[in-house]
Amino acid sequence: MKVYIAKNCGFCSGVRKAVDTAFSVPAENTYILGELIHNEDVNARIRERGIPTVESLAEVPDGARLLIRSHGVPKAVYARCEARGIKVIDCTCKFVANSQHIVELESKAGKVIAITGHREHPEVVGLIGWSEGEVYVFSSEEDDFTCLSGKNVVLLSQTTFSTQRFSKIAEKIKKVCPKTVEIFETICYTTVRRQRETARVAQQSDAILVIGGLNSSNTNKLAEIASPYCKTVIRLKNADDFVYEKIKFCKRVGIVAGASTPDWQTSEVLKKMAENNAEVQVETQVSEETVETPVAEVAAEPEAAPAAEPVAQPAAEAAPAEAPAQEKSAMDEVIAEMDKGSHYKRGQLLTVKIVSATDEGIYVSGSGKADILIDKSELDCEEYSRELYADKIGENIDVMVVDTKSPVKLSEKQVRKVKEEEEMLKGIEEGNEFSVICTGFNKGGLTAELGTYAVFVPAREIRSGYVKELDKMVGKKLRLKMLEIRRERRKEIIASQRVILEAEKAAREAAKAEKEAAFFDSIQVGDIVEGKVERVTSFGAFVSVNGFDCLAHISDLSWTGVKEVTDVLEIGKRYQFKVLKIDRENKKVSIGYKQLQPRPWDTAAERYAEGDIVHGKVVRIVPFGAFVEL
């Protein structure tokens, strides 16, 4: 018997992120809103961790942690969580989040939202909750679409919906509103790939096993896609549903699994097959790139499928009459590989029990049958002592998976580092400033490192204005604030220095404006003020009065007139001046020095008497006489 396993079999990236998160976050005071994924066995394991599933926010205490599943939730849920101090751990699939953004944006623009999918599906329920206007949900091309007539419509789909059915519904809607419908193809590419591979595997098989939760929409869709090509489609929730007698006369058996099906469930089905048939040969089937027939076309014309004629396969080499006992079969290798991948993931946090202590380190109980050695260099202690840890046998410790290659490597020390890093990141997420040294650059901006996180500063976020030579920033200290933290595949902080610089500039300008306002409120024309001469020009002197620059024009320095400001005033010295003019709108104040000095003609009577003979300088002659300076 040959077994064909679809290459894209099991968890998609969105589901894997949600499940990994559920198994890594602290269980205490953590809740999940709705079933995390459509798989009863996985959900049961999560509940065993101590994380309950709730159907309503009313069941979540204030200040608790709430994990949002990959299907997403209505927008209002986030606002209610924020109001109650509930910390949201958002595992919404990136494709679903994109659909939510489309619904929100287009509905705000006044457009009607049309969604292909199942109205009761949690993803669709969530999408409806992001709309600010009319929403219609269609699940079949037989639905009535006249409700959309004459309206500006945006059409998108549940990410796990049938590509064939979406195309048919789209054609019907285009006939109802031919010029007013905009179509977004939001079905996840993983879903499309999985559906195409299912069609291909089904064509090659006498029977096909479709594994996954019975309430999983995308898994049920795989069974529907397989049925035109394969007479025997067997729907399995898990290995408990598998009955070998149903396939024992088949020469070719296909296996596909939904996006919510963990590898270990597929592995358990394979093990059952191996127990009943020692001659099982396993082949991993083709990926999307080699599938030529789109699912939509295949499903539309099932009679064209070569279901009656098996696809030719390369002849397998004859097995030796008596294989050595130690030689592993293809089935053994597949099962071993799936087992290995299903247990651990790099960065995963585990709670393990100490079972023994040696000179090299300690042994702890893992998820498999064999105990795992933690090297003493990876233990969180100042100096390792076998006797110290021997006294701790039976105690639980928290560790992190640092290497999944056999034998798996665990570290207690890394847990502390992660906790310290997360504490630091908590402050960063709350808006605290942090500093890094720029280590590199690329076309888009600057790069740096902060612990295990990569830091990226887009070029537009370095400072206000264009930064031409990014290479000159390498080695310089950057003061940053977080724009976004990504924790999915590559841990990365997107940050900005510009927001800090602009905030500081705004603060300086605000302080300056406040100071100026206080200054103008404190003076009026005629006041006598004291100021320090800061600088001189050809037309006067700038004098600092209570920190504000005022102008003493050269014409207001002396009653007799001067050629140079420095003939009267000295830079750095303080003098008294009289306020002559205030222009608050243009932030100008004119002051005079001579106005506080005696006028020469006022003292002339005291200095000169009638009949005195004096010497003077003729300064100008006019028709009626001459002006003489004394």
XYZ file of C-alpha atoms in Angstrom:
630
model
C 0.000 0.000 0.000
C 1.274 3.444 -0.970
C 0.351 6.435 1.159
C 0.458 9.915 -0.386
C 0.706 12.723 2.183
C 0.015 16.278 1.004
C 3.040 18.509 1.501
C 0.982 21.338 3.001
C -0.598 19.158 5.624
C -1.584 20.456 9.059
C -1.190 23.763 10.876
C -1.037 26.935 8.821
C 1.156 29.782 10.106
C -1.762 31.617 11.739
C -2.977 28.568 13.656
C 0.566 27.583 14.624
C 1.165 31.066 16.054
C -2.028 30.853 18.120
C -1.280 27.353 19.433
C 2.365 28.138 20.224
C 1.244 31.245 22.087
C -1.338 29.292 24.086
C 1.333 26.823 25.179
C 3.928 29.494 26.035
C 1.992 32.213 27.908
C 1.520 31.871 31.679
C -1.675 29.910 32.312
C -2.639 31.815 35.444
C -5.260 34.529 34.831
C -5.250 33.840 31.071
C -8.437 33.208 29.073
C -9.275 32.414 25.448
C -12.300 34.036 23.817
C -13.978 31.207 21.928
C -12.324 27.945 20.876
C -8.729 28.714 19.932
C -8.881 26.491 16.831
C -11.416 24.065 15.393
C -9.783 20.988 16.868
C -11.221 19.375 19.990
C -8.033 17.515 20.979
C -5.820 20.622 20.836
C -8.361 22.692 22.741
C -8.539 19.970 25.407
C -4.750 20.070 25.860
C -4.880 23.835 26.282
C -7.586 23.508 28.933
C -5.378 20.952 30.700
C -2.736 23.693 30.962
C -5.228 25.665 33.028
C -6.319 28.146 30.356
C -10.132 28.196 30.145
C -12.160 28.987 27.047
C -14.903 31.591 27.545
C -17.718 32.561 25.223
C -18.177 36.104 26.516
C -16.018 38.945 27.828
C -18.272 39.017 30.867
C -16.540 35.808 31.991
C -13.094 37.465 31.953
C -12.016 39.272 35.151
C -10.731 42.849 34.965
C -6.949 42.984 34.509
C -6.686 39.425 33.158
C -4.956 38.297 29.953
C -7.152 37.489 26.954
C -5.888 35.497 23.978
C -7.615 36.406 20.706
C -7.777 33.386 18.390
C -6.600 33.401 14.794
C -10.158 33.936 13.493
C -10.158 37.452 14.977
C -12.915 39.286 16.857
C -15.135 42.360 16.332
C -13.447 45.734 16.811
C -15.570 46.514 19.878
C -13.886 43.707 21.828
C -10.585 45.620 21.881
C -12.221 48.774 23.230
C -14.004 46.849 25.971
C -10.762 45.110 26.959
C -8.915 48.414 27.165
C -11.650 49.924 29.323
C -11.407 47.013 31.774
C -7.617 46.756 31.861
C -7.615 43.368 30.123
C -4.297 42.704 28.376
C -4.961 41.439 24.859
C -2.664 38.782 23.373
C -3.658 39.142 19.732
C -3.180 36.000 17.618
C -5.398 37.154 14.763
C -4.118 35.645 11.510
C -2.388 38.274 9.348
C -4.697 37.462 6.425
C -7.774 37.898 8.623
C -6.356 41.168 9.978
C -5.965 42.381 6.390
C -9.628 41.574 5.712
C -10.638 43.448 8.879
C -8.707 46.485 7.668
C -10.460 46.372 4.281
C -13.905 46.141 5.915
C -13.188 49.043 8.269
C -11.672 51.297 5.613
C -14.233 50.658 2.881
C -17.271 50.857 5.180
C -16.020 54.229 6.470
C -16.004 55.346 2.836
C -19.730 54.540 2.693
C -19.482 51.307 0.730
C -21.604 48.213 1.329
C -19.632 45.152 2.456
C -20.360 41.742 0.906
C -18.649 38.696 2.431
C -18.557 35.170 1.032
C -18.485 32.666 3.853
C -20.555 31.127 6.606
C -22.412 33.670 8.740
C -21.871 31.748 11.987
C -18.148 31.203 11.401
C -16.131 33.182 13.999
C -14.015 34.862 11.315
C -17.117 36.172 9.547
C -18.661 37.266 12.853
C -15.468 39.189 13.545
C -15.404 40.811 10.084
C -18.992 42.005 10.480
C -17.906 43.684 13.708
C -15.373 45.855 11.831
C -17.972 47.407 9.529
C -19.558 50.788 10.138
C -22.351 50.240 7.634
C -24.336 47.598 5.743
C -22.959 44.042 5.598
C -24.274 41.062 3.638
C -23.014 37.480 3.892
C -23.380 35.006 1.011
C -22.523 31.319 1.161
C -23.839 30.093 -2.207
C -24.200 31.233 -5.789
C -27.903 30.406 -5.378
C -28.400 33.260 -2.879
C -30.443 36.347 -3.759
C -28.072 39.195 -4.670
C -30.669 41.814 -5.665
C -30.171 43.512 -2.284
C -26.885 44.856 -3.695
C -28.411 46.419 -6.803
C -27.481 50.070 -7.286
C -25.052 50.094 -4.360
C -21.313 50.631 -4.192
C -20.147 47.191 -3.081
C -16.876 45.786 -1.789
C -16.647 41.982 -2.018
C -14.229 39.892 0.022
C -14.169 36.389 1.450
C -13.708 34.332 4.562
C -10.054 33.304 4.270
C -10.858 29.559 4.309
C -13.786 29.699 1.866
C -13.949 27.662 -1.345
C -12.123 29.410 -4.183
C -14.567 27.875 -6.671
C -17.620 29.102 -4.796
C -16.111 32.564 -4.295
C -15.558 32.883 -8.059
C -19.153 31.865 -8.821
C -20.592 34.282 -6.259
C -18.370 37.090 -7.588
C -19.688 36.514 -11.128
C -23.281 36.708 -9.888
C -22.629 39.950 -7.989
C -20.899 41.521 -11.012
C -24.091 40.951 -12.991
C -26.202 42.693 -10.330
C -23.864 45.699 -9.974
C -21.521 45.561 -12.990
C -19.918 48.968 -12.459
C -20.114 49.414 -8.709
C -18.426 46.354 -7.227
C -14.795 46.164 -6.126
C -13.464 42.654 -5.485
C -10.732 41.780 -2.981
C -9.354 38.231 -3.186
C -8.792 37.543 0.515
C -8.783 33.743 0.533
C -5.506 32.737 2.199
C -2.886 31.473 -0.259
C -2.253 28.542 2.096
C -5.930 27.618 1.783
C -5.712 27.803 -2.024
C -2.554 25.683 -2.049
C -4.045 23.135 0.335
C -7.217 22.823 -1.770
C -5.244 22.309 -4.986
C -3.038 19.675 -3.402
C -6.120 17.879 -2.102
C -7.499 17.652 -5.645
C -4.184 16.270 -6.883
C -3.818 13.689 -4.096
C -7.441 12.608 -4.544
C -6.860 11.962 -8.259
C -4.035 9.554 -7.411
C -5.791 7.685 -4.605
C -8.254 4.819 -4.237
C -9.224 6.311 -0.873
C -8.378 9.590 0.859
C -8.312 10.323 4.578
C -9.247 13.899 5.535
C -8.062 14.574 9.097
C -9.218 17.436 11.322
C -11.846 18.753 13.709
C -15.366 17.989 12.541
C -16.308 21.648 13.048
C -13.364 22.895 10.963
C -14.683 24.736 7.906
C -11.467 24.448 5.900
C -11.094 20.711 6.663
C -14.680 19.990 5.618
C -13.950 21.916 2.435
C -11.037 19.555 1.669
C -13.388 16.566 1.900
C -15.796 18.329 -0.453
C -13.000 19.043 -2.964
C -11.726 15.447 -2.875
C -15.109 13.803 -3.488
C -15.327 14.334 -7.305
C -12.003 12.535 -7.812
C -12.015 9.783 -5.243
C -14.900 7.395 -4.545
C -13.835 6.774 -0.955
C -13.439 9.947 1.106
C -13.075 9.170 4.827
C -13.504 12.053 7.263
C -11.525 11.560 10.512
C -11.546 13.693 13.644
C -8.472 11.844 14.914
C -6.908 8.362 14.967
C -9.774 7.031 17.103
C -12.061 7.356 14.061
C -9.729 5.378 11.792
C -10.882 1.881 10.791
C -8.311 -0.007 8.725
C -10.898 -2.348 7.208
C -12.261 0.579 5.161
C -8.999 0.882 3.204
C -7.384 -2.537 3.494
C -8.041 -3.408 -0.176
C -6.758 -0.038 -1.460
C -3.393 0.166 -3.181
C -3.117 3.952 -2.979
C -4.315 6.001 0.008
C -4.070 9.789 0.249
C -3.846 11.791 3.463
C -4.692 15.483 3.790
C -5.241 17.541 6.922
C -6.883 20.865 7.668
C -5.219 24.032 8.906
C -6.291 23.210 12.478
C -4.828 19.693 12.488
C -1.578 19.202 14.447
C 1.137 16.942 13.046
C 0.777 14.492 15.904
C -2.797 13.660 14.875
C -1.630 12.765 11.372
C 1.235 10.825 12.952
C -1.187 8.789 15.072
C -3.207 7.831 11.988
C 0.002 6.747 10.232
C 0.994 4.640 13.228
C -2.351 2.866 13.136
C -1.888 2.151 9.453
C 1.594 0.772 10.136
C 0.262 -1.481 12.872
C -2.154 -3.059 10.391
C 0.081 -3.144 7.315
C 3.856 -3.511 7.556
C 4.298 -2.848 3.808
C 3.029 0.731 3.846
C 5.190 3.048 1.694
C 4.936 6.785 2.336
C 5.440 9.561 -0.210
C 5.164 13.270 0.499
C 3.008 14.619 -2.289
C 3.624 17.553 -4.598
C 3.315 21.150 -3.500
C 1.228 23.816 -5.162
C 3.841 24.712 -7.743
C 3.429 21.337 -9.504
C -0.362 21.294 -9.440
C -1.590 22.359 -12.851
C -5.370 22.162 -12.509
C -7.019 24.886 -10.392
C -9.568 23.603 -7.903
C -12.256 25.857 -9.325
C -12.000 24.260 -12.770
C -11.748 20.735 -11.416
C -14.767 21.058 -9.188
C -16.794 22.589 -11.990
C -16.166 19.631 -14.328
C -15.714 16.497 -12.251
C -16.359 14.229 -15.216
C -13.049 15.286 -16.735
C -11.084 13.956 -13.786
C -9.275 10.670 -14.497
C -10.666 9.062 -11.361
C -11.067 5.648 -12.963
C -7.485 5.501 -14.199
C -4.752 5.550 -11.564
C -1.839 7.940 -12.103
C 1.294 6.023 -12.998
C 3.934 5.962 -10.282
C 7.625 5.004 -10.586
C 8.098 1.330 -9.876
C 9.397 0.744 -6.382
C 12.468 -1.401 -5.973
C 11.701 -4.888 -4.730
C 12.261 -5.215 -1.004
C 14.690 -7.896 0.198
C 13.081 -11.077 1.436
C 14.354 -10.522 4.946
C 15.155 -6.912 5.783
C 17.576 -6.335 8.633
C 15.762 -5.715 11.902
C 17.511 -2.385 12.476
C 16.594 -0.896 9.081
C 13.837 1.725 9.274
C 10.999 1.754 6.776
C 9.784 4.918 5.050
C 6.820 4.843 7.404
C 9.136 4.761 10.421
C 11.071 7.755 9.117
C 7.947 9.805 8.434
C 6.522 9.031 11.856
C 9.830 9.788 13.550
C 10.141 13.077 11.704
C 6.570 14.110 12.544
C 7.056 13.125 16.170
C 10.217 15.169 16.386
C 8.567 18.247 14.927
C 5.455 17.973 17.034
C 7.099 18.036 20.446
C 9.324 21.078 20.542
C 9.792 24.443 18.912
C 12.745 26.789 19.289
C 11.918 29.445 21.875
C 9.126 27.373 23.422
C 8.790 27.671 27.216
C 8.303 24.443 29.178
C 7.805 23.437 32.774
C 9.797 20.256 33.480
C 10.533 18.137 36.541
C 14.066 17.441 37.805
C 14.605 13.663 37.909
C 18.367 13.372 38.582
C 21.620 15.331 38.913
C 25.049 14.456 37.467
C 28.433 16.138 37.166
C 27.476 17.333 33.647
C 24.110 18.783 34.622
C 20.594 17.639 35.456
C 18.103 15.333 33.786
C 14.494 16.460 33.477
C 11.363 14.716 32.276
C 10.375 15.814 28.782
C 7.293 15.179 26.663
C 8.765 11.924 25.318
C 9.798 8.728 27.029
C 13.477 9.671 27.444
C 14.701 12.193 29.998
C 16.564 15.257 28.739
C 19.949 16.487 29.943
C 20.288 20.196 30.700
C 23.958 21.121 30.645
C 25.154 22.822 33.831
C 26.169 25.895 31.784
C 22.476 26.413 30.957
C 21.275 26.317 34.572
C 20.392 29.587 36.290
C 22.904 29.435 39.140
C 26.163 31.190 40.039
C 28.065 27.923 40.402
C 26.745 24.448 39.618
C 26.646 21.906 42.434
C 25.454 18.362 41.876
C 24.512 18.079 45.560
C 22.450 21.274 45.428
C 20.349 20.020 42.517
C 20.119 16.512 43.965
C 18.132 18.108 46.794
C 15.784 19.588 44.190
C 14.821 16.282 42.557
C 11.062 16.261 42.054
C 10.830 20.059 41.767
C 9.590 21.803 38.623
C 11.656 24.400 36.771
C 10.899 26.617 33.782
C 13.130 26.108 30.747
C 13.341 27.225 27.135
C 13.931 25.115 24.032
C 17.109 26.528 22.458
C 17.736 23.786 19.872
C 15.260 21.243 18.480
C 17.846 19.008 16.831
C 18.242 15.653 18.502
C 19.022 15.627 21.337
C 16.849 18.627 22.153
C 18.653 21.335 24.153
C 16.954 23.155 27.027
C 18.093 26.193 29.015
C 16.973 27.555 32.377
C 19.263 30.577 32.048
C 17.538 31.744 28.871
C 14.201 31.922 30.691
C 15.576 34.606 33.021
C 17.017 36.512 30.064
C 13.685 36.340 28.276
C 11.842 37.568 31.378
C 14.281 40.462 31.745
C 13.908 41.238 28.069
C 10.118 41.094 28.242
C 10.181 43.433 31.254
C 12.268 45.841 29.214
C 9.913 45.446 26.249
C 6.936 46.121 28.498
C 8.393 49.540 29.242
C 9.127 50.095 25.563
C 5.543 49.152 24.644
C 4.315 51.649 27.247
C 6.171 54.379 25.365
C 9.488 54.550 27.221
C 12.498 55.841 25.312
C 15.351 53.403 24.682
C 18.802 53.717 23.142
C 20.809 51.549 20.744
C 23.995 51.912 18.735
C 23.397 51.820 14.984
C 25.168 48.751 13.586
C 24.207 48.933 9.929
C 21.948 50.333 7.247
C 20.076 49.320 4.133
C 18.073 51.054 1.453
C 15.121 51.536 3.786
C 16.816 52.770 6.960
C 19.079 51.942 9.907
C 19.540 48.637 11.743
C 20.590 47.792 15.297
C 20.178 45.094 17.953
C 18.452 45.115 21.343
C 18.846 41.795 23.119
C 17.350 39.099 20.897
C 15.377 41.685 18.935
C 16.447 43.294 15.693
C 15.779 47.043 15.595
C 14.867 48.846 12.381
C 14.557 52.621 12.025
C 12.986 53.616 8.677
C 14.867 56.450 6.959
C 11.913 58.800 7.377
C 11.948 58.154 11.136
C 15.585 59.146 11.792
C 14.835 62.873 12.025
C 12.690 65.510 10.369
C 13.692 65.860 6.760
C 15.612 63.611 4.401
C 18.767 61.859 5.634
C 20.998 61.532 2.604
C 24.024 59.570 3.886
C 22.793 56.679 6.025
C 26.272 55.149 6.239
C 27.446 58.063 8.387
C 24.914 57.079 11.070
C 26.630 53.719 11.724
C 28.233 53.689 15.173
C 26.126 56.567 16.446
C 23.745 56.383 19.382
C 20.057 56.460 18.488
C 17.369 57.601 20.911
C 14.209 55.720 19.984
C 10.561 55.076 20.695
C 8.685 52.011 19.497
C 6.338 52.177 16.534
C 5.657 48.430 16.332
C 6.909 45.192 17.878
C 6.838 42.012 15.798
C 7.138 38.691 17.566
C 6.155 36.257 14.818
C 8.971 34.818 12.717
C 11.730 37.345 13.274
C 11.586 39.300 16.505
C 11.843 42.924 15.467
C 11.200 46.405 16.844
C 10.266 49.124 14.367
C 11.253 52.403 16.013
C 11.523 56.145 15.473
C 13.985 58.800 16.609
C 12.076 61.513 14.775
C 9.112 61.373 17.164
C 11.441 62.096 20.107
C 13.200 64.979 18.362
C 9.931 66.497 17.182
C 8.379 66.130 20.633
C 11.377 67.852 22.221
C 11.233 70.615 19.624
C 7.528 71.080 20.265
C 8.194 71.206 24.011
C 10.896 73.841 23.520
C 8.628 75.917 21.326
C 5.792 75.622 23.819
C 8.073 76.688 26.679
C 9.357 79.587 24.588
C 5.821 80.673 23.724
C 4.825 80.478 27.377
C 7.861 82.509 28.392
C 7.166 85.104 25.696
C 3.541 85.393 26.764
C 4.604 85.940 30.367
C 7.111 88.580 29.248
C 4.609 90.563 27.185
C 2.107 90.381 30.038
C 4.681 91.886 32.394
C 5.687 95.033 30.473
C 4.061 98.111 28.993
C 5.186 101.243 27.160
C 6.979 103.638 29.487
C 8.360 100.980 31.837
C 11.977 101.234 32.964
C 13.710 97.879 32.461
C 17.206 96.541 32.965
C 18.924 94.498 30.293
C 22.232 93.045 29.188
C 23.750 94.031 25.852
C 24.120 90.739 23.939
C 25.228 91.900 20.484
C 25.486 95.062 18.385
C 24.811 95.823 14.731
C 25.164 98.879 12.527
C 21.599 99.916 13.335
C 21.512 99.297 17.085
C 21.975 96.913 19.990
C 20.076 93.758 20.961
C 19.477 93.723 24.684
C 18.247 90.728 26.730
C 15.453 91.809 29.051
C 14.244 88.910 31.208
C 15.487 86.533 28.499
C 13.729 88.322 25.623
C 15.688 90.179 22.923
C 14.718 93.860 22.645
C 16.136 96.354 20.141
C 17.721 99.634 21.195
C 17.993 101.518 17.882
C 21.144 103.622 17.352
C 18.979 106.733 17.118
C 17.725 106.059 20.644
C 21.162 105.774 22.245
C 22.250 109.439 22.460
C 20.631 112.850 22.133
C 23.580 114.127 20.173
C 23.743 111.189 17.764
C 26.499 108.562 17.442
C 28.257 106.823 14.581
C 28.977 103.562 16.452
C 26.821 101.765 19.007
C 29.919 100.927 21.009
C 30.517 104.661 21.538
C 27.648 104.455 24.035
C 27.085 100.788 25.018
C 29.506 97.967 25.811
C 28.723 94.292 25.032
C 28.164 92.212 28.178
C 27.286 95.154 30.435
C 23.895 95.859 31.948
C 22.061 99.181 31.524
C 18.648 100.619 32.196
C 16.349 101.336 29.253
C 12.893 102.768 28.660
C 10.227 100.735 26.805
C 9.258 102.789 23.752
C 7.084 100.430 21.649
C 5.546 96.925 21.971
C 4.507 94.867 18.921
C 3.111 91.685 20.499
C 1.896 90.190 17.228
C 5.353 90.302 15.642
C 7.118 89.738 18.977
C 9.132 92.968 18.873
C 9.986 95.437 21.640
C 11.774 98.744 21.081
C 13.705 100.310 23.951
C 15.705 103.516 24.341
C 18.793 104.472 26.299
C 18.909 108.228 25.653
C 15.389 108.663 27.021
C 16.811 108.095 30.512
C 19.716 110.564 29.959
C 19.477 114.367 30.479
C 18.747 116.321 27.298
C 21.554 118.847 26.523
C 19.167 121.751 25.947
C 17.514 121.115 29.311
C 20.836 121.809 31.087
C 22.091 124.566 28.772
C 20.611 127.324 30.976
C 22.566 125.984 33.930
C 25.828 125.837 32.011
C 25.676 129.038 29.984
C 24.691 132.671 30.776
C 23.729 135.520 28.467
C 26.868 137.314 27.317
C 29.207 134.311 27.760
C 31.763 133.849 25.062
C 31.903 130.166 24.006
C 33.613 128.052 21.346
C 31.450 125.821 19.168
C 31.397 123.733 15.999
C 29.314 124.834 13.027
C 27.374 121.716 12.029
C 25.164 123.178 9.276
C 24.191 126.457 7.652
C 20.676 127.378 6.576
C 19.263 130.523 4.868
C 18.181 131.979 8.126
C 21.389 131.239 10.091
C 23.849 128.601 11.280
C 23.577 125.691 13.751
C 26.483 125.451 16.200
C 27.233 122.498 18.491
C 28.488 123.430 21.983
